[in-house]
Amino acid sequence: MWLEIGCATAIVAVTAWLGHTRPPSDTPEVHTHAAGRAFVAVDSDGASVLVEVLPGKPGPNRLVGRLIAEDGRPLAAQEFAIELSLTEAGIEALSAVGVREAEGTFTVSEIVLPLAGRWRMRIDALVSDFEKRVFTLQLDIE
């Protein structure tokens, strides 16, 4: 009986411990969805960014993003710098500045993506005078 109680206690303890651990994040997680719609990247501190690019096709696009802290609340940032590149086609670092709309939300009203392909997006969010969060995503433009 004591053996069964000990095993049950160990199983509950391990399950509780695993529920509070984060997955390893040596490299950012990158999730790509259908043409330009929504992306999620997680930086090493557990914050995430949700980005929507509309219409997600070559030509002018609108970019809307939202920063989310590890606890699920909006993560306010002072500045947003966005870079997009398509190295396979020789397109390096198209730069844009995100305009802060609300706490944790930013937009780029128009950025022209000239070709279809898998674009690399980097978002630098200046959270405070001494803290910057960097997010790296992949964007499929069809």
PDB file of N, CA and C in Angstrom, residues 34-72:
ATOM      1  N   ALA A  34      -1.040  30.094 -43.507  1.00  0.00           N
ATOM      2  CA  ALA A  34      -1.392  30.367 -44.901  1.00  0.00           C
ATOM      3  C   ALA A  34      -1.086  31.807 -45.266  1.00  0.00           C
ATOM      4  N   ALA A  35      -0.604  31.978 -46.446  1.00  0.00           N
ATOM      5  CA  ALA A  35      -0.206  33.226 -47.091  1.00  0.00           C
ATOM      6  C   ALA A  35      -0.492  34.491 -46.307  1.00  0.00           C
ATOM      7  N   GLY A  36       0.503  34.940 -45.558  1.00  0.00           N
ATOM      8  CA  GLY A  36       0.458  36.233 -44.935  1.00  0.00           C
ATOM      9  C   GLY A  36      -0.493  36.413 -43.778  1.00  0.00           C
ATOM     10  N   ARG A  37      -1.169  35.408 -43.343  1.00  0.00           N
ATOM     11  CA  ARG A  37      -2.207  35.628 -42.343  1.00  0.00           C
ATOM     12  C   ARG A  37      -1.640  35.845 -40.941  1.00  0.00           C
ATOM     13  N   ALA A  38      -1.283  34.818 -40.212  1.00  0.00           N
ATOM     14  CA  ALA A  38      -0.873  35.012 -38.834  1.00  0.00           C
ATOM     15  C   ALA A  38       0.368  34.194 -38.530  1.00  0.00           C
ATOM     16  N   PHE A  39       1.232  34.762 -37.708  1.00  0.00           N
ATOM     17  CA  PHE A  39       2.488  34.114 -37.342  1.00  0.00           C
ATOM     18  C   PHE A  39       2.692  34.293 -35.852  1.00  0.00           C
ATOM     19  N   VAL A  40       3.359  33.351 -35.243  1.00  0.00           N
ATOM     20  CA  VAL A  40       3.712  33.473 -33.840  1.00  0.00           C
ATOM     21  C   VAL A  40       5.174  33.103 -33.691  1.00  0.00           C
ATOM     22  N   ALA A  41       5.927  33.946 -32.991  1.00  0.00           N
ATOM     23  CA  ALA A  41       7.323  33.630 -32.680  1.00  0.00           C
ATOM     24  C   ALA A  41       7.523  33.868 -31.195  1.00  0.00           C
ATOM     25  N   VAL A  42       8.324  33.059 -30.571  1.00  0.00           N
ATOM     26  CA  VAL A  42       8.587  33.190 -29.153  1.00  0.00           C
ATOM     27  C   VAL A  42      10.059  33.511 -28.968  1.00  0.00           C
ATOM     28  N   ASP A  43      10.341  34.579 -28.222  1.00  0.00           N
ATOM     29  CA  ASP A  43      11.748  34.881 -27.969  1.00  0.00           C
ATOM     30  C   ASP A  43      12.218  34.139 -26.729  1.00  0.00           C
ATOM     31  N   SER A  44      13.464  34.295 -26.375  1.00  0.00           N
ATOM     32  CA  SER A  44      14.052  33.499 -25.301  1.00  0.00           C
ATOM     33  C   SER A  44      13.442  33.802 -23.936  1.00  0.00           C
ATOM     34  N   ASP A  45      12.784  34.942 -23.787  1.00  0.00           N
ATOM     35  CA  ASP A  45      12.179  35.276 -22.499  1.00  0.00           C
ATOM     36  C   ASP A  45      10.716  34.869 -22.401  1.00  0.00           C
ATOM     37  N   GLY A  46      10.184  34.228 -23.445  1.00  0.00           N
ATOM     38  CA  GLY A  46       8.814  33.756 -23.394  1.00  0.00           C
ATOM     39  C   GLY A  46       7.784  34.724 -23.945  1.00  0.00           C
ATOM     40  N   ALA A  47       8.173  35.941 -24.309  1.00  0.00           N
ATOM     41  CA  ALA A  47       7.224  36.867 -24.928  1.00  0.00           C
ATOM     42  C   ALA A  47       6.954  36.396 -26.351  1.00  0.00           C
ATOM     43  N   SER A  48       5.807  36.790 -26.898  1.00  0.00           N
ATOM     44  CA  SER A  48       5.481  36.381 -28.255  1.00  0.00           C
ATOM     45  C   SER A  48       4.926  37.548 -29.038  1.00  0.00           C
ATOM     46  N   VAL A  49       4.908  37.381 -30.352  1.00  0.00           N
ATOM     47  CA  VAL A  49       4.342  38.395 -31.229  1.00  0.00           C
ATOM     48  C   VAL A  49       3.399  37.696 -32.195  1.00  0.00           C
ATOM     49  N   LEU A  50       2.255  38.291 -32.431  1.00  0.00           N
ATOM     50  CA  LEU A  50       1.293  37.812 -33.412  1.00  0.00           C
ATOM     51  C   LEU A  50       1.269  38.849 -34.524  1.00  0.00           C
ATOM     52  N   VAL A  51       1.542  38.422 -35.762  1.00  0.00           N
ATOM     53  CA  VAL A  51       1.635  39.346 -36.887  1.00  0.00           C
ATOM     54  C   VAL A  51       0.674  38.906 -37.970  1.00  0.00           C
ATOM     55  N   GLU A  52      -0.021  39.875 -38.561  1.00  0.00           N
ATOM     56  CA  GLU A  52      -0.904  39.611 -39.691  1.00  0.00           C
ATOM     57  C   GLU A  52      -0.482  40.533 -40.833  1.00  0.00           C
ATOM     58  N   VAL A  53      -0.274  39.956 -42.007  1.00  0.00           N
ATOM     59  CA  VAL A  53       0.113  40.706 -43.189  1.00  0.00           C
ATOM     60  C   VAL A  53      -0.995  40.538 -44.216  1.00  0.00           C
ATOM     61  N   LEU A  54      -1.569  41.665 -44.634  1.00  0.00           N
ATOM     62  CA  LEU A  54      -2.696  41.625 -45.549  1.00  0.00           C
ATOM     63  C   LEU A  54      -2.401  42.415 -46.815  1.00  0.00           C
ATOM     64  N   PRO A  55      -2.610  41.896 -47.994  1.00  0.00           N
ATOM     65  CA  PRO A  55      -3.294  40.653 -48.315  1.00  0.00           C
ATOM     66  C   PRO A  55      -2.375  39.437 -48.356  1.00  0.00           C
ATOM     67  N   GLY A  56      -1.076  39.611 -48.093  1.00  0.00           N
ATOM     68  CA  GLY A  56      -0.158  38.467 -48.128  1.00  0.00           C
ATOM     69  C   GLY A  56       0.209  38.061 -49.537  1.00  0.00           C
ATOM     70  N   LYS A  57       0.235  39.037 -50.448  1.00  0.00           N
ATOM     71  CA  LYS A  57       0.566  38.789 -51.859  1.00  0.00           C
ATOM     72  C   LYS A  57       1.606  39.809 -52.305  1.00  0.00           C
ATOM     73  N   PRO A  58       2.314  39.549 -53.412  1.00  0.00           N
ATOM     74  CA  PRO A  58       3.265  40.551 -53.906  1.00  0.00           C
ATOM     75  C   PRO A  58       2.564  41.890 -54.143  1.00  0.00           C
ATOM     76  N   GLY A  59       3.267  42.952 -53.803  1.00  0.00           N
ATOM     77  CA  GLY A  59       2.715  44.298 -53.929  1.00  0.00           C
ATOM     78  C   GLY A  59       2.579  44.941 -52.566  1.00  0.00           C
ATOM     79  N   PRO A  60       1.757  45.986 -52.484  1.00  0.00           N
ATOM     80  CA  PRO A  60       1.583  46.662 -51.196  1.00  0.00           C
ATOM     81  C   PRO A  60       0.860  45.776 -50.188  1.00  0.00           C
ATOM     82  N   ASN A  61       1.350  45.781 -48.962  1.00  0.00           N
ATOM     83  CA  ASN A  61       0.759  45.008 -47.874  1.00  0.00           C
ATOM     84  C   ASN A  61       0.672  45.877 -46.630  1.00  0.00           C
ATOM     85  N   ARG A  62      -0.272  45.544 -45.779  1.00  0.00           N
ATOM     86  CA  ARG A  62      -0.423  46.189 -44.465  1.00  0.00           C
ATOM     87  C   ARG A  62      -0.013  45.166 -43.426  1.00  0.00           C
ATOM     88  N   LEU A  63       0.757  45.604 -42.433  1.00  0.00           N
ATOM     89  CA  LEU A  63       1.249  44.716 -41.385  1.00  0.00           C
ATOM     90  C   LEU A  63       0.668  45.168 -40.054  1.00  0.00           C
ATOM     91  N   VAL A  64       0.073  44.249 -39.317  1.00  0.00           N
ATOM     92  CA  VAL A  64      -0.476  44.535 -37.997  1.00  0.00           C
ATOM     93  C   VAL A  64       0.125  43.525 -37.032  1.00  0.00           C
ATOM     94  N   GLY A  65       0.651  44.005 -35.907  1.00  0.00           N
ATOM     95  CA  GLY A  65       1.274  43.103 -34.945  1.00  0.00           C
ATOM     96  C   GLY A  65       0.846  43.397 -33.520  1.00  0.00           C
ATOM     97  N   ARG A  66       0.970  42.366 -32.692  1.00  0.00           N
ATOM     98  CA  ARG A  66       0.624  42.497 -31.278  1.00  0.00           C
ATOM     99  C   ARG A  66       1.651  41.746 -30.456  1.00  0.00           C
ATOM    100  N   LEU A  67       2.238  42.420 -29.480  1.00  0.00           N
ATOM    101  CA  LEU A  67       3.194  41.797 -28.566  1.00  0.00           C
ATOM    102  C   LEU A  67       2.463  41.303 -27.328  1.00  0.00           C
ATOM    103  N   ILE A  68       2.840  40.098 -26.899  1.00  0.00           N
ATOM    104  CA  ILE A  68       2.188  39.485 -25.745  1.00  0.00           C
ATOM    105  C   ILE A  68       3.276  39.040 -24.771  1.00  0.00           C
ATOM    106  N   ALA A  69       3.156  39.462 -23.526  1.00  0.00           N
ATOM    107  CA  ALA A  69       4.101  39.074 -22.485  1.00  0.00           C
ATOM    108  C   ALA A  69       3.898  37.610 -22.132  1.00  0.00           C
ATOM    109  N   GLU A  70       4.833  37.062 -21.392  1.00  0.00           N
ATOM    110  CA  GLU A  70       4.777  35.657 -20.999  1.00  0.00           C
ATOM    111  C   GLU A  70       3.495  35.316 -20.236  1.00  0.00           C
ATOM    112  N   ASP A  71       2.984  36.281 -19.476  1.00  0.00           N
ATOM    113  CA  ASP A  71       1.774  36.032 -18.687  1.00  0.00           C
ATOM    114  C   ASP A  71       0.476  36.284 -19.465  1.00  0.00           C
ATOM    115  N   GLY A  72       0.580  36.610 -20.766  1.00  0.00           N
ATOM    116  CA  GLY A  72      -0.603  36.790 -21.603  1.00  0.00           C
ATOM    117  C   GLY A  72      -1.091  38.219 -21.729  1.00  0.00           C
TER     118      GLY A  72
END
